Structure formats: C-alpha cells, structure tokens
Amino acid sequence: MYQTTLSRRSYRFSDLRQLMAKASPARSGDCLAEVAADSAEERMAARIALADVPLKAFLQQVLVPYEHDEVTRLIIDSHDAQAFTSISHLTVGDFRDWLLSEQADSAMLARVAPGITPEMAAAVSKLMRNQDLILVAKKCRVVTRFRNTIGLPGHLSVRLQPNHPTDSLQGIAASMLDGLLYGSGDAVVGINPASDSLQLLEKLNYMLDDVIQRFAIPTQSCVLTHVTNTLRLMERGAPVDLVFQSIAGTEAANSGFGINLALLAEAQQAALSLNRGTLGNNVMYFETGQGSCLSSDAHHGVDQQTCEARAYAVARHFSPLLINTVVGFIGPEYLFDGKQIIRAGLEDHFCGKLLGLPLGCDVCYTNHAEADQDDMDTLLTLLATAGLTFLIGVPGADDIMLNYQSTSFHDALYIRELLGLKHAPEFADWLTKMHITDEQGRLRDTAANHPLLLGLQGERG
C-alpha cells in the first residue's frame, strides 16, 4: 500500500502497478484500460508517492507475474547487480535528481545502463518534464554497427522507407532513388511489404542487395516481414542483412505477434551466421509503440508507457542495430492528440536511451488523430535535440502503403541544417564520392546523367 496526503485529502494506491499507472501523464490508452488517474490531483498525489519509492522495490515487486511472463523473467534474471550498485540506494525521486546532475555524464550513464530495469526507467520518466527527458537522453551515447556507424554524437541517421501498395519493384526503386539523392538511407533501406508471399519477399531482398552492392553503398537493407518469413528466406539463401520484428512488453502480447524470445534468438543466430556485416554484428531491427499490449488485451493492468519500456528489455537482450518507436501509428485510442504523441515520443526515446538502446522514432500520426504535421515538426525538433538515433524518410511524408503520415526526406534536411547533424560517417563519405553532397555535406544539384539515375533505370522500367 502506498499513500500520500494532498490538499487535506488522503490518496491510497494498492500496489506499485496502480501507483505507476496513476502517476502517468494523461493519455487515452490508459483511460481506455481504466488505469488512469481520475483527476490531476490524484495524478500528482501518485507522483509524490512514487518519488519516495526505492529503486530496489522494482526488483522485489514485479508488475507482471514472474511465473507467467518470460519478459519479466528476462528483466529479473538478466539484471546486472554490479552496474546497479552505484544507484541502488536511490529512490525514484533521487534517481531523477541524479540523472539531471553533472555526475551522471555519458560515461556514467553507459556504466549503469545494464543495472536499470524498464520499470525504473518508466517510473523516473513519470516525474520528469519534457525538458528533463530531453536533457538526460542527450547525455546517453549508444553506438551500433553493421556496414556503417550509427549513433555517434552530432549525427542523425535516416531509414529510407520506399513502401509501395502493390510491392512494385519499379515503384520501390523510384522511391529509393528519390531518398538516396536526398541523402537518406544511412540507417537502413527498409521496406514494409504489402504481401507475405515468400517469392515476392525474396525478390525484394535481392533487389535491395543488388542496389547496395552495385553502388557500394555503406548501408544495410531490411524487408520488414515477420521473423518466421525471414528465417525461411535465410534458409533459401536470400541476402538478408537485418532481421526485423515488432515486439511488445509482455509475453502475452508477443504471443499475439506470433513470437517468443527463443524464436528471436534463433533468428539472431541465423543472421549472424551469414556474416554480412562489414563493421559490426548488430543484426536485429525492432519496432515498438505504446498501446500494443493494451490492443491485444495483454497489459496485465500495467500502464501503456511502462509496457512500452518493458519491450525495450526484449530489444536490449538482442543487441539491435536499430529500434524505433512508431509513436503515433496505433491511433487516437491510445494517444489521442499531438500533445500526447509528443510526450510519448520523448518518453520512449528517454527510456530506450537510458536502457542502452539505439532508439529512433517514426515521428508519425494517423489521419483520424487530433494531430497534424506541425505537431510532428515539434516532436522531430525536440527528439533531434535530445540526440535521436534515426528517423524515418518517406516520400512526401505520406506512406501510400501503410496509409499514415510520417516524416519526409525534406524533414531530414531541415533538422540536419538546423542542428548541424551529420550522416553516418561512412555514408557521408559515399555521398560525397557520388557527388550527391559537397564536402560540407550539403546537397548538390543532380545531373540527369548521374550514375544512380542511369543505374536504376532497369528497376524503374
């Protein structure tokens, strides 16, 4: 039992799970799940009580039963007690103050990351203003490698997302060309296929690999199909770079995705055996998003932001090259408007970086949400200021296959110019060599006889 008194009224919270939920910033998903605070006063009372909870309590009082949930078992069994030592005496409120202090520099945050559980990260985020989330995330340094180096300070990568509603190779090639000529694609060239046809998925993998190899592009490709399809593609000898999978924060939600930890481990080992990376062996790519556990009725009464943070424990176990929250994709039932989407994006980025993950974000919204592109401009600018690892690049910001609004190649140009952010260094060198950018990283005017334009004519038809 947790309790506090506010405005002469006593508030009681039956357990840590309820306290966490009541302390969360307002969002439609928690209201839908009937776990949200009933008033702003109750929310503040919960935060006051949460601030006094020792961090050690999260190792003793699990929010989802250990016996019934493999994600909980992963969190507890893999906890690094040595890394936790330097912060083990802190309460959640003390932890916030420590994170904001000069003592918690980049090196220290990297050392303690293995000792921080997702629930600890979620709890402290609930006590933070947006500026706190930005400041701490900015100090977290997470670098990964496959064919280039992602996550260096002062750098921002872009996933080139050339989706097509009929998986047309010509249409995908045209979008790829557009993105590359705008300097996008250093995170990954990643296609969300419309079909699960193994034959078509294989063609997409071969096409992406052909372009990357033919032009010696220091990047990686990924066809974002279910992990079981990717395993079958690798068995057939397809040129798979990264293994993709959507993940969630509970075993039941992951079962709804048709996955478990053993399956992810099998896929990781299969990808590692291909030895396709040139600079590193981070072979996994994960996507998450607040609301996935609630949408599959697998949240166990836990608030959606804490469920999201628990998904990062799954990702951390597999040392991914990339992980991003698709923050506004699931819809207004879970994040109602621009204000909630912005807050969720900053929370997700903070929690992921604090746990030692290369967190990117699909800064996005659906057309029936109370949000618009101005909200996305705000979130993009805040996240990039906070040290975002990568964002999504979609032609015109309008994904014509998934039917939602994201960020464009032009948005990446805007944020790079505004904050002086660089491409992954190996990709930057390639852009200069291909005369796409000048020595300062600025786009050049592209001639009609540019090698990319001529070389991709076969794919474009």
Tab-separated table of C-alpha atoms in Angstrom:
chain	number	residue	atom	x	y	z
A	1	MET	CA	0.000	0.000	0.000
A	2	TYR	CA	1.248	3.455	-0.951
A	3	GLN	CA	-0.385	6.630	0.264
A	4	THR	CA	0.077	10.375	0.454
A	5	THR	CA	-1.960	13.403	1.508
A	6	LEU	CA	-2.622	16.298	-0.823
A	7	SER	CA	-4.956	19.238	-0.194
A	8	ARG	CA	-6.042	17.560	3.060
A	9	ARG	CA	-7.162	14.507	1.140
A	10	SER	CA	-5.565	11.114	1.596
A	11	TYR	CA	-4.801	9.072	-1.530
A	12	ARG	CA	-4.098	5.341	-1.356
A	13	PHE	CA	-2.635	3.113	-4.063
A	14	SER	CA	-2.951	-0.619	-3.581
A	15	ASP	CA	0.322	-1.676	-5.191
A	16	LEU	CA	3.238	-0.494	-7.302
A	17	ARG	CA	1.402	-1.282	-10.536
A	18	GLN	CA	-1.513	1.009	-9.638
A	19	LEU	CA	0.828	3.711	-8.362
A	20	MET	CA	2.762	3.721	-11.646
A	21	ALA	CA	-0.425	3.909	-13.700
A	22	LYS	CA	-1.910	6.749	-11.664
A	23	ALA	CA	1.360	8.715	-11.897
A	24	SER	CA	1.414	8.583	-15.712
A	25	PRO	CA	0.725	11.706	-17.754
A	26	ALA	CA	-2.800	11.660	-19.139
A	27	ARG	CA	-3.338	9.586	-22.270
A	28	SER	CA	-6.320	7.992	-23.916
A	29	GLY	CA	-4.969	4.430	-23.789
A	30	ASP	CA	-4.733	4.386	-20.008
A	31	CYS	CA	-8.259	5.793	-19.809
A	32	LEU	CA	-9.440	3.033	-22.140
A	33	ALA	CA	-7.757	0.459	-19.897
A	34	GLU	CA	-9.337	2.111	-16.833
A	35	VAL	CA	-5.993	2.500	-15.059
A	36	ALA	CA	-5.530	6.276	-15.413
A	37	ALA	CA	-5.772	8.800	-12.580
A	38	ASP	CA	-9.270	10.178	-12.075
A	39	SER	CA	-8.020	13.751	-11.695
A	40	ALA	CA	-4.923	15.910	-11.990
A	41	GLU	CA	-4.771	15.985	-8.191
A	42	GLU	CA	-4.746	12.198	-7.926
A	43	ARG	CA	-2.024	12.087	-10.594
A	44	MET	CA	0.113	14.497	-8.583
A	45	ALA	CA	-0.507	12.558	-5.373
A	46	ALA	CA	0.682	9.399	-7.125
A	47	ARG	CA	3.833	11.151	-8.338
A	48	ILE	CA	4.611	12.382	-4.837
A	49	ALA	CA	4.262	8.832	-3.512
A	50	LEU	CA	6.232	7.367	-6.429
A	51	ALA	CA	9.124	9.741	-5.782
A	52	ASP	CA	9.666	8.077	-2.395
A	53	VAL	CA	9.749	4.502	-3.740
A	54	PRO	CA	13.248	2.943	-3.559
A	55	LEU	CA	14.627	1.714	-6.874
A	56	LYS	CA	15.230	-1.641	-5.181
A	57	ALA	CA	11.448	-2.072	-4.890
A	58	PHE	CA	11.226	-2.738	-8.632
A	59	LEU	CA	13.414	-5.820	-8.198
A	60	GLN	CA	11.208	-7.098	-5.376
A	61	GLN	CA	7.713	-6.194	-6.609
A	62	VAL	CA	7.290	-7.159	-10.258
A	63	LEU	CA	4.365	-5.610	-12.140
A	64	VAL	CA	3.705	-8.699	-14.290
A	65	PRO	CA	3.996	-12.101	-12.525
A	66	TYR	CA	7.405	-13.746	-12.864
A	67	GLU	CA	5.847	-17.199	-13.113
A	68	HIS	CA	3.638	-16.327	-16.064
A	69	ASP	CA	5.706	-13.910	-18.135
A	70	GLU	CA	9.034	-14.556	-19.855
A	71	VAL	CA	9.685	-10.824	-20.296
A	72	THR	CA	9.550	-10.384	-16.510
A	73	ARG	CA	11.891	-13.344	-16.119
A	74	LEU	CA	14.263	-11.810	-18.654
A	75	ILE	CA	14.250	-8.473	-16.802
A	76	ILE	CA	14.906	-10.011	-13.387
A	77	ASP	CA	17.273	-12.807	-14.400
A	78	SER	CA	19.468	-10.594	-16.618
A	79	HIS	CA	19.651	-7.677	-14.176
A	80	ASP	CA	23.254	-6.545	-13.671
A	81	ALA	CA	23.604	-6.142	-9.897
A	82	GLN	CA	27.128	-4.758	-10.216
A	83	ALA	CA	26.039	-1.983	-12.562
A	84	PHE	CA	23.131	-1.209	-10.225
A	85	THR	CA	25.385	-0.726	-7.187
A	86	SER	CA	26.069	2.972	-7.709
A	87	ILE	CA	22.350	3.866	-7.792
A	88	SER	CA	20.880	1.113	-5.616
A	89	HIS	CA	20.459	3.433	-2.614
A	90	LEU	CA	18.310	5.944	-4.517
A	91	THR	CA	14.573	6.485	-4.526
A	92	VAL	CA	12.803	7.285	-7.808
A	93	GLY	CA	12.889	10.994	-6.927
A	94	ASP	CA	16.584	10.823	-6.047
A	95	PHE	CA	17.202	8.993	-9.317
A	96	ARG	CA	15.656	11.883	-11.239
A	97	ASP	CA	17.878	14.378	-9.457
A	98	TRP	CA	20.949	12.214	-10.073
A	99	LEU	CA	20.184	11.813	-13.782
A	100	LEU	CA	19.970	15.581	-14.151
A	101	SER	CA	23.209	16.168	-12.240
A	102	GLU	CA	26.662	16.634	-13.714
A	103	GLN	CA	27.738	13.400	-12.027
A	104	ALA	CA	25.547	11.447	-14.472
A	105	ASP	CA	27.657	12.095	-17.562
A	106	SER	CA	27.702	9.941	-20.701
A	107	ALA	CA	30.301	7.515	-19.378
A	108	MET	CA	28.492	7.020	-16.066
A	109	LEU	CA	25.122	6.508	-17.776
A	110	ALA	CA	26.650	3.838	-20.006
A	111	ARG	CA	28.055	2.034	-16.960
A	112	VAL	CA	24.774	1.965	-15.030
A	113	ALA	CA	22.508	1.155	-18.007
A	114	PRO	CA	22.644	-2.650	-17.521
A	115	GLY	CA	21.522	-2.142	-13.917
A	116	ILE	CA	18.436	-0.116	-14.810
A	117	THR	CA	15.241	-2.079	-15.346
A	118	PRO	CA	12.499	-0.856	-17.702
A	119	GLU	CA	10.206	-0.236	-14.742
A	120	MET	CA	12.822	2.012	-13.103
A	121	ALA	CA	13.188	3.981	-16.339
A	122	ALA	CA	9.422	4.292	-16.752
A	123	ALA	CA	8.971	5.351	-13.128
A	124	VAL	CA	11.513	8.151	-13.245
A	125	SER	CA	10.142	9.402	-16.576
A	126	LYS	CA	6.770	9.947	-14.897
A	127	LEU	CA	8.390	12.527	-12.588
A	128	MET	CA	10.054	14.403	-15.435
A	129	ARG	CA	9.047	17.376	-17.506
A	130	ASN	CA	9.715	17.266	-21.239
A	131	GLN	CA	12.912	19.267	-20.839
A	132	ASP	CA	14.208	16.708	-18.310
A	133	LEU	CA	13.569	13.846	-20.738
A	134	ILE	CA	15.442	15.738	-23.452
A	135	LEU	CA	18.418	16.686	-21.307
A	136	VAL	CA	19.077	13.206	-19.933
A	137	ALA	CA	18.532	11.434	-23.265
A	138	LYS	CA	21.024	13.847	-24.839
A	139	LYS	CA	23.698	12.556	-22.472
A	140	CYS	CA	23.153	8.894	-23.387
A	141	ARG	CA	25.530	7.567	-26.059
A	142	VAL	CA	24.642	4.350	-27.879
A	143	VAL	CA	26.651	3.343	-30.968
A	144	THR	CA	25.897	0.338	-33.209
A	145	ARG	CA	27.447	-1.011	-36.395
A	146	PHE	CA	26.708	-3.260	-39.359
A	147	ARG	CA	28.034	-1.670	-42.566
A	148	ASN	CA	28.281	1.799	-41.085
A	149	THR	CA	28.416	3.505	-37.688
A	150	ILE	CA	25.138	4.706	-36.204
A	151	GLY	CA	24.555	6.819	-33.100
A	152	LEU	CA	27.698	8.926	-32.867
A	153	PRO	CA	27.282	12.304	-31.115
A	154	GLY	CA	26.277	15.030	-33.542
A	155	HIS	CA	24.947	12.524	-36.081
A	156	LEU	CA	21.437	11.594	-37.173
A	157	SER	CA	20.613	8.707	-39.494
A	158	VAL	CA	17.536	8.126	-41.665
A	159	ARG	CA	15.699	4.957	-42.566
A	160	LEU	CA	14.765	5.193	-46.230
A	161	GLN	CA	11.228	3.727	-46.354
A	162	PRO	CA	10.262	3.141	-50.011
A	163	ASN	CA	6.965	1.326	-49.421
A	164	HIS	CA	4.558	0.603	-52.263
A	165	PRO	CA	0.909	-0.579	-52.032
A	166	THR	CA	1.444	-3.381	-54.566
A	167	ASP	CA	5.127	-4.076	-53.794
A	168	SER	CA	6.000	-2.876	-57.291
A	169	LEU	CA	9.741	-3.223	-57.797
A	170	GLN	CA	9.683	-0.233	-60.124
A	171	GLY	CA	7.788	1.924	-57.645
A	172	ILE	CA	10.070	0.904	-54.775
A	173	ALA	CA	13.169	1.607	-56.889
A	174	ALA	CA	11.862	5.082	-57.752
A	175	SER	CA	11.354	5.897	-54.061
A	176	MET	CA	14.797	4.502	-53.233
A	177	LEU	CA	16.370	6.714	-55.864
A	178	ASP	CA	14.495	9.734	-54.517
A	179	GLY	CA	15.682	9.057	-50.991
A	180	LEU	CA	19.306	8.365	-51.866
A	181	LEU	CA	19.553	11.564	-53.899
A	182	TYR	CA	18.284	13.456	-50.840
A	183	GLY	CA	20.959	11.790	-48.695
A	184	SER	CA	18.645	9.406	-46.857
A	185	GLY	CA	19.267	5.732	-46.114
A	186	ASP	CA	22.213	5.542	-43.756
A	187	ALA	CA	20.180	3.819	-41.009
A	188	VAL	CA	18.679	1.229	-43.344
A	189	VAL	CA	16.758	0.890	-46.575
A	190	GLY	CA	13.695	-0.800	-45.122
A	191	ILE	CA	10.561	-1.935	-46.956
A	192	ASN	CA	7.236	-2.749	-45.293
A	193	PRO	CA	5.901	-5.305	-47.779
A	194	ALA	CA	2.197	-5.419	-48.576
A	195	SER	CA	2.395	-9.159	-49.230
A	196	ASP	CA	3.579	-12.203	-47.283
A	197	SER	CA	4.415	-14.081	-50.473
A	198	LEU	CA	7.806	-15.668	-49.869
A	199	GLN	CA	8.649	-15.447	-53.567
A	200	LEU	CA	7.977	-11.711	-53.602
A	201	LEU	CA	9.833	-11.139	-50.331
A	202	GLU	CA	12.811	-12.910	-51.853
A	203	LYS	CA	12.703	-10.630	-54.919
A	204	LEU	CA	12.647	-7.569	-52.672
A	205	ASN	CA	15.691	-8.791	-50.747
A	206	TYR	CA	17.625	-9.455	-53.934
A	207	MET	CA	16.711	-6.074	-55.411
A	208	LEU	CA	17.833	-4.184	-52.298
A	209	ASP	CA	21.059	-6.149	-52.117
A	210	ASP	CA	21.743	-5.579	-55.817
A	211	VAL	CA	21.470	-1.798	-55.452
A	212	ILE	CA	23.632	-1.717	-52.306
A	213	GLN	CA	26.325	-3.938	-53.826
A	214	ARG	CA	26.286	-2.374	-57.299
A	215	PHE	CA	26.833	1.140	-55.964
A	216	ALA	CA	28.913	0.066	-52.928
A	217	ILE	CA	26.567	1.883	-50.557
A	218	PRO	CA	27.749	1.557	-46.936
A	219	THR	CA	24.321	0.785	-45.532
A	220	GLN	CA	22.063	-2.187	-44.849
A	221	SER	CA	18.700	-3.395	-46.090
A	222	CYS	CA	15.699	-4.948	-44.416
A	223	VAL	CA	12.363	-6.321	-45.587
A	224	LEU	CA	10.101	-5.826	-42.577
A	225	THR	CA	8.241	-9.099	-42.692
A	226	HIS	CA	7.504	-11.489	-39.834
A	227	VAL	CA	10.569	-13.118	-38.310
A	228	THR	CA	9.412	-16.584	-39.418
A	229	ASN	CA	9.373	-15.400	-43.033
A	230	THR	CA	12.884	-14.006	-42.623
A	231	LEU	CA	14.082	-17.334	-41.271
A	232	ARG	CA	12.646	-19.083	-44.313
A	233	LEU	CA	14.303	-16.527	-46.601
A	234	MET	CA	17.679	-17.167	-44.987
A	235	GLU	CA	17.152	-20.912	-45.402
A	236	ARG	CA	16.596	-20.269	-49.121
A	237	GLY	CA	19.864	-18.326	-49.344
A	238	ALA	CA	18.354	-14.855	-49.727
A	239	PRO	CA	20.729	-11.946	-48.974
A	240	VAL	CA	19.261	-10.899	-45.601
A	241	ASP	CA	21.092	-8.128	-43.743
A	242	LEU	CA	18.828	-7.377	-40.768
A	243	VAL	CA	16.124	-9.416	-39.060
A	244	PHE	CA	13.023	-7.356	-38.290
A	245	GLN	CA	10.255	-7.921	-35.784
A	246	SER	CA	7.625	-5.912	-33.924
A	247	ILE	CA	7.908	-6.590	-30.205
A	248	ALA	CA	5.946	-5.764	-27.055
A	249	GLY	CA	6.449	-5.698	-23.306
A	250	THR	CA	4.643	-8.835	-22.157
A	251	GLU	CA	4.807	-12.484	-23.129
A	252	ALA	CA	1.100	-12.497	-23.982
A	253	ALA	CA	1.436	-9.502	-26.309
A	254	ASN	CA	4.440	-11.052	-28.026
A	255	SER	CA	2.438	-14.254	-28.449
A	256	GLY	CA	-0.117	-12.122	-30.261
A	257	PHE	CA	2.695	-11.140	-32.630
A	258	GLY	CA	3.491	-14.841	-33.077
A	259	ILE	CA	6.882	-14.644	-31.388
A	260	ASN	CA	8.777	-15.504	-28.233
A	261	LEU	CA	12.321	-14.996	-27.008
A	262	ALA	CA	13.506	-18.388	-28.286
A	263	LEU	CA	12.327	-17.581	-31.812
A	264	LEU	CA	14.093	-14.223	-31.781
A	265	ALA	CA	17.276	-15.899	-30.562
A	266	GLU	CA	17.075	-18.437	-33.392
A	267	ALA	CA	16.698	-15.667	-35.962
A	268	GLN	CA	19.578	-13.674	-34.499
A	269	GLN	CA	21.906	-16.656	-34.678
A	270	ALA	CA	20.851	-17.378	-38.255
A	271	ALA	CA	21.592	-13.782	-39.290
A	272	LEU	CA	24.932	-13.778	-37.502
A	273	SER	CA	25.916	-16.951	-39.340
A	274	LEU	CA	25.584	-15.111	-42.680
A	275	ASN	CA	28.390	-12.752	-41.619
A	276	ARG	CA	27.189	-9.959	-43.916
A	277	GLY	CA	28.207	-7.022	-41.733
A	278	THR	CA	31.496	-5.331	-42.542
A	279	LEU	CA	31.952	-3.155	-39.431
A	280	GLY	CA	29.856	-4.896	-36.789
A	281	ASN	CA	27.399	-7.660	-35.983
A	282	ASN	CA	24.288	-5.825	-34.762
A	283	VAL	CA	21.818	-7.748	-36.949
A	284	MET	CA	18.402	-7.072	-35.378
A	285	TYR	CA	15.848	-4.332	-36.081
A	286	PHE	CA	12.856	-3.925	-33.765
A	287	GLU	CA	9.793	-1.687	-33.772
A	288	THR	CA	7.579	-0.907	-30.806
A	289	GLY	CA	4.806	1.509	-29.881
A	290	GLN	CA	2.731	2.472	-26.868
A	291	GLY	CA	-0.600	0.656	-26.852
A	292	SER	CA	0.368	-2.695	-28.362
A	293	CYS	CA	-0.126	-4.581	-25.099
A	294	LEU	CA	-3.496	-2.950	-24.471
A	295	SER	CA	-4.686	-3.555	-28.037
A	296	SER	CA	-4.091	-7.305	-27.573
A	297	ASP	CA	-5.595	-7.328	-24.041
A	298	ALA	CA	-2.193	-8.358	-22.698
A	299	HIS	CA	-1.248	-5.444	-20.436
A	300	HIS	CA	-1.972	-7.085	-17.030
A	301	GLY	CA	-3.281	-3.782	-15.689
A	302	VAL	CA	0.050	-2.063	-16.342
A	303	ASP	CA	0.000	1.417	-17.909
A	304	GLN	CA	0.912	1.594	-21.581
A	305	GLN	CA	4.126	3.566	-21.165
A	306	THR	CA	5.550	1.061	-18.693
A	307	CYS	CA	4.549	-1.785	-21.024
A	308	GLU	CA	6.418	0.025	-23.783
A	309	ALA	CA	9.548	0.342	-21.653
A	310	ARG	CA	9.389	-3.402	-20.938
A	311	ALA	CA	9.594	-4.054	-24.680
A	312	TYR	CA	12.998	-2.387	-24.569
A	313	ALA	CA	14.221	-5.174	-22.288
A	314	VAL	CA	13.426	-7.617	-25.079
A	315	ALA	CA	15.293	-5.465	-27.581
A	316	ARG	CA	18.287	-4.935	-25.304
A	317	HIS	CA	18.753	-8.684	-24.938
A	318	PHE	CA	19.416	-8.985	-28.688
A	319	SER	CA	21.793	-6.003	-29.183
A	320	PRO	CA	19.911	-4.486	-32.149
A	321	LEU	CA	21.377	-2.210	-34.778
A	322	LEU	CA	18.145	-0.206	-34.697
A	323	ILE	CA	14.975	0.057	-32.646
A	324	ASN	CA	12.289	2.642	-33.107
A	325	THR	CA	9.005	3.540	-31.540
A	326	VAL	CA	6.279	4.046	-34.141
A	327	VAL	CA	4.869	6.566	-31.758
A	328	GLY	CA	1.585	7.743	-33.285
A	329	PHE	CA	0.823	4.830	-35.595
A	330	ILE	CA	-1.518	2.839	-33.393
A	331	GLY	CA	-4.113	5.614	-33.304
A	332	PRO	CA	-6.010	8.064	-31.088
A	333	GLU	CA	-7.478	5.297	-28.937
A	334	TYR	CA	-4.039	5.140	-27.311
A	335	LEU	CA	-2.502	8.576	-27.973
A	336	PHE	CA	-5.341	10.971	-28.650
A	337	ASP	CA	-3.719	14.149	-29.934
A	338	GLY	CA	-0.489	15.934	-30.751
A	339	LYS	CA	0.232	16.716	-27.112
A	340	GLN	CA	0.018	13.050	-26.094
A	341	ILE	CA	2.048	11.891	-29.106
A	342	ILE	CA	4.804	14.413	-28.376
A	343	ARG	CA	5.011	13.386	-24.741
A	344	ALA	CA	5.022	9.675	-25.616
A	345	GLY	CA	7.788	10.128	-28.175
A	346	LEU	CA	10.008	11.895	-25.655
A	347	GLU	CA	9.276	9.252	-23.001
A	348	ASP	CA	10.073	6.378	-25.348
A	349	HIS	CA	13.308	7.954	-26.529
A	350	PHE	CA	14.408	8.708	-22.966
A	351	CYS	CA	13.632	5.214	-21.653
A	352	GLY	CA	15.268	3.463	-24.596
A	353	LYS	CA	18.443	5.514	-24.424
A	354	LEU	CA	18.642	5.170	-20.627
A	355	LEU	CA	18.498	1.379	-21.039
A	356	GLY	CA	21.338	1.488	-23.564
A	357	LEU	CA	19.413	1.158	-26.827
A	358	PRO	CA	19.871	2.907	-30.211
A	359	LEU	CA	16.409	4.458	-30.050
A	360	GLY	CA	14.944	6.039	-33.148
A	361	CYS	CA	11.419	7.255	-33.761
A	362	ASP	CA	8.859	7.143	-36.514
A	363	VAL	CA	7.500	10.622	-35.869
A	364	CYS	CA	4.022	9.916	-37.142
A	365	TYR	CA	0.255	10.077	-36.752
A	366	THR	CA	-2.823	8.567	-38.327
A	367	ASN	CA	-5.301	10.681	-40.221
A	368	HIS	CA	-8.055	10.238	-37.606
A	369	ALA	CA	-5.906	11.516	-34.713
A	370	GLU	CA	-6.141	15.067	-33.395
A	371	ALA	CA	-2.683	15.865	-34.717
A	372	ASP	CA	-1.072	17.428	-37.763
A	373	GLN	CA	2.314	17.965	-39.370
A	374	ASP	CA	3.043	20.963	-37.157
A	375	ASP	CA	2.895	18.620	-34.152
A	376	MET	CA	5.310	16.308	-35.922
A	377	ASP	CA	7.671	19.219	-36.638
A	378	THR	CA	7.685	19.959	-32.929
A	379	LEU	CA	8.349	16.359	-31.925
A	380	LEU	CA	11.045	15.917	-34.572
A	381	THR	CA	12.848	19.041	-33.403
A	382	LEU	CA	12.658	18.035	-29.741
A	383	LEU	CA	13.828	14.470	-30.407
A	384	ALA	CA	16.724	15.551	-32.599
A	385	THR	CA	17.774	17.998	-29.885
A	386	ALA	CA	17.653	15.052	-27.463
A	387	GLY	CA	20.068	13.010	-29.602
A	388	LEU	CA	17.676	10.865	-31.638
A	389	THR	CA	19.487	7.962	-33.306
A	390	PHE	CA	17.420	7.891	-36.505
A	391	LEU	CA	14.140	8.952	-38.071
A	392	ILE	CA	12.048	7.740	-40.974
A	393	GLY	CA	12.234	9.107	-44.511
A	394	VAL	CA	9.087	8.668	-46.633
A	395	PRO	CA	8.489	10.399	-49.985
A	396	GLY	CA	6.402	13.473	-49.169
A	397	ALA	CA	5.910	12.205	-45.567
A	398	ASP	CA	2.820	10.273	-46.750
A	399	ASP	CA	3.213	6.496	-46.694
A	400	ILE	CA	0.978	5.301	-49.513
A	401	MET	CA	1.082	1.667	-48.392
A	402	LEU	CA	0.616	1.929	-44.617
A	403	ASN	CA	-1.676	4.973	-45.021
A	404	TYR	CA	-0.277	7.193	-42.296
A	405	GLN	CA	1.729	10.399	-42.025
A	406	SER	CA	5.417	10.247	-41.141
A	407	THR	CA	8.498	12.367	-41.886
A	408	SER	CA	9.983	13.067	-45.290
A	409	PHE	CA	13.432	13.289	-46.851
A	410	HIS	CA	12.970	17.071	-46.697
A	411	ASP	CA	12.324	16.902	-42.946
A	412	ALA	CA	15.706	15.214	-42.531
A	413	LEU	CA	17.330	18.053	-44.498
A	414	TYR	CA	15.618	20.592	-42.244
A	415	ILE	CA	16.770	19.046	-38.986
A	416	ARG	CA	20.320	18.447	-40.213
A	417	GLU	CA	20.643	22.088	-41.260
A	418	LEU	CA	19.015	23.403	-38.089
A	419	LEU	CA	21.193	21.448	-35.651
A	420	GLY	CA	24.256	20.747	-37.773
A	421	LEU	CA	23.740	16.986	-37.656
A	422	LYS	CA	25.789	14.649	-39.836
A	423	HIS	CA	25.153	11.384	-41.667
A	424	ALA	CA	26.787	8.166	-40.537
A	425	PRO	CA	30.450	8.850	-41.416
A	426	GLU	CA	30.871	6.024	-43.935
A	427	PHE	CA	27.634	7.006	-45.670
A	428	ALA	CA	28.688	10.671	-45.681
A	429	ASP	CA	31.896	9.730	-47.491
A	430	TRP	CA	29.878	7.779	-50.065
A	431	LEU	CA	27.525	10.706	-50.654
A	432	THR	CA	30.499	12.954	-51.338
A	433	LYS	CA	32.152	10.390	-53.598
A	434	MET	CA	28.908	10.058	-55.578
A	435	HIS	CA	28.633	13.860	-55.883
A	436	ILE	CA	25.295	13.840	-54.069
A	437	THR	CA	26.690	16.165	-51.387
A	438	ASP	CA	29.633	18.542	-51.287
A	439	GLU	CA	32.488	18.404	-48.787
A	440	GLN	CA	30.337	20.240	-46.220
A	441	GLY	CA	27.542	17.691	-46.564
A	442	ARG	CA	25.191	19.990	-48.497
A	443	LEU	CA	23.130	18.584	-51.362
A	444	ARG	CA	24.351	19.213	-54.887
A	445	ASP	CA	22.142	19.735	-57.914
A	446	THR	CA	21.775	16.301	-59.510
A	447	ALA	CA	22.531	15.983	-63.204
A	448	ALA	CA	20.327	13.877	-65.471
A	449	ASN	CA	23.245	11.552	-66.178
A	450	HIS	CA	24.038	10.856	-62.530
A	451	PRO	CA	25.164	7.216	-62.043
A	452	LEU	CA	22.260	6.439	-59.714
A	453	LEU	CA	19.725	7.786	-62.209
A	454	LEU	CA	21.236	5.756	-65.003
A	455	GLY	CA	21.906	2.636	-62.953
A	456	LEU	CA	18.427	2.286	-61.524
A	457	GLN	CA	16.588	2.735	-64.826
A	458	GLY	CA	16.292	-1.031	-65.156
A	459	GLU	CA	14.448	-1.302	-61.837
A	460	ARG	CA	12.265	1.724	-62.635
A	461	GLY	CA	11.191	0.363	-66.014
